[in-house]
Tab-separated table of C-alpha atoms in Angstrom:
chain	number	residue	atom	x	y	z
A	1347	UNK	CA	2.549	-16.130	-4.695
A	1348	UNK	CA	3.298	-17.154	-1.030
A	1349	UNK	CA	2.878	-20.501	-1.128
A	1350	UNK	CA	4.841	-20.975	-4.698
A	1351	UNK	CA	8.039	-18.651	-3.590
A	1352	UNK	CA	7.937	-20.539	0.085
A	1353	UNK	CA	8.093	-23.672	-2.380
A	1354	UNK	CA	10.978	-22.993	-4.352
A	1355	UNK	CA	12.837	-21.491	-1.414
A	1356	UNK	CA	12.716	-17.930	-2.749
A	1357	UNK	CA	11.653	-16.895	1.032
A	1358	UNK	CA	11.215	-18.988	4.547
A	1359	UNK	CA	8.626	-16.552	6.476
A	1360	UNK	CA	5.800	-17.434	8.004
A	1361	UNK	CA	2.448	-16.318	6.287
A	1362	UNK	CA	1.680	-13.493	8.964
A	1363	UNK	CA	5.495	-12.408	8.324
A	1364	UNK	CA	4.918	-12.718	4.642
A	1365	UNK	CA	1.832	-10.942	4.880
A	1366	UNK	CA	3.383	-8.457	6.771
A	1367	UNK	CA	6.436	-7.195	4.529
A	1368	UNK	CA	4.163	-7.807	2.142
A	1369	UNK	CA	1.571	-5.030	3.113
A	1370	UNK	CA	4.662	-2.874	4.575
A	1371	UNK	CA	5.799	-2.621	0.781
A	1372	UNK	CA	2.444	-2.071	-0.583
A	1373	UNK	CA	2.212	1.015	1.725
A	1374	UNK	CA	5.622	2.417	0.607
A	1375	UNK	CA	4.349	2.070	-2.868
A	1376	UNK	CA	0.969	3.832	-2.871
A	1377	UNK	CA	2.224	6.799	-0.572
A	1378	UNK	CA	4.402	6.964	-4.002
A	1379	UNK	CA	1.878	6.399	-5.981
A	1380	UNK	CA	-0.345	8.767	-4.339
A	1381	UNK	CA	2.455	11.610	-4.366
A	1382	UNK	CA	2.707	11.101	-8.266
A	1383	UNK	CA	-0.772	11.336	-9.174
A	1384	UNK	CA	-1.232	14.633	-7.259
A	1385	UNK	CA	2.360	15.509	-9.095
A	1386	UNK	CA	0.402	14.977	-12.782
A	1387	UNK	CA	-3.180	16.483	-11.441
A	1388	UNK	CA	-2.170	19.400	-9.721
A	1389	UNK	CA	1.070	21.071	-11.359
A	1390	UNK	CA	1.042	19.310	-14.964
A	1391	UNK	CA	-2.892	19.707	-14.554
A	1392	UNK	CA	-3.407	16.364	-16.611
A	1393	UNK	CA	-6.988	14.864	-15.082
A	1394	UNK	CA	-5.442	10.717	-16.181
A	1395	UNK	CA	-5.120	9.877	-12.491
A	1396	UNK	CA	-7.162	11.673	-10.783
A	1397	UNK	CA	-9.288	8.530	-10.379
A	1398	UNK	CA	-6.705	6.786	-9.578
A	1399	UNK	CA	-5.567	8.634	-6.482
A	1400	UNK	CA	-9.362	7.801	-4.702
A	1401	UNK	CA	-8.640	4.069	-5.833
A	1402	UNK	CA	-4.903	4.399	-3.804
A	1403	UNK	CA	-6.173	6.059	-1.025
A	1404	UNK	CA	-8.934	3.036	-0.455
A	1405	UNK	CA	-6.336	0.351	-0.571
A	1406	UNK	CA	-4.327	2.442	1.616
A	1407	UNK	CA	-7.115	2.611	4.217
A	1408	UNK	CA	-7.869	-0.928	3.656
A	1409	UNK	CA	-4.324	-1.412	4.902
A	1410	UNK	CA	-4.461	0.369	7.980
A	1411	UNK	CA	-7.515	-1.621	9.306
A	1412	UNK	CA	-5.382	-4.470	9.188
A	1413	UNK	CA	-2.294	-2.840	11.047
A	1414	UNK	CA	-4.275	-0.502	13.316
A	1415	UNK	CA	-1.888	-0.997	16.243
A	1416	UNK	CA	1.522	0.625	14.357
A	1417	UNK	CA	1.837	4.398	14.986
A	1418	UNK	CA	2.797	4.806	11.488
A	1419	UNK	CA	-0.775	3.462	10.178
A	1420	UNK	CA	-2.594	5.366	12.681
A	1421	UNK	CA	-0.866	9.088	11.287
A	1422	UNK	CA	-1.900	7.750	8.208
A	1423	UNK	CA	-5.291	6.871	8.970
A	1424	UNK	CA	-5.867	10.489	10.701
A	1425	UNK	CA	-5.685	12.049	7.076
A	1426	UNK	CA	-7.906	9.607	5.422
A	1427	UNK	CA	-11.356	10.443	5.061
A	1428	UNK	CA	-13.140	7.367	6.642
């Protein structure tokens, strides 16, 4: 996607700011994620995500090893079971 958005001018960052942003918004999204599937397994007790919220919570440690040095990935990373 990088390389083909660069292309056609969608975007002009580099690939470690890309890559940055990138992973940024990926965080957002599964701390959102996360929140909803404990939303559907604990108060409407349905079990559909409850895989789902191991799955996020792997990504989201993959993640931090890349951006150990930001504050906000290391409060993160002190809740995750490593």
């Amino acid at each position: 996607y990088y390389t083909v958005s660069f292309e056609k001018g969608i975007h002009s960052f580099s690939r470690d700011e890309f890559d940055y942003y990138y992973n940024i918004m990926a965080f957002q999204r599964l701390i959102k994620a996360i929140g909803t599937y404990g939303y559907q397994s604990m108060v409407k007790k349905s079990d559909r995500y409850r895989e789902s919220i191991t799955v996020a919570l792997e990504y989201l440690t993959h993640l931090q090893e890349k951006h150990e040095a930001e504050a906000l990935w290391k409060i993160i990373a002190s809740h995750l079971k490593t």
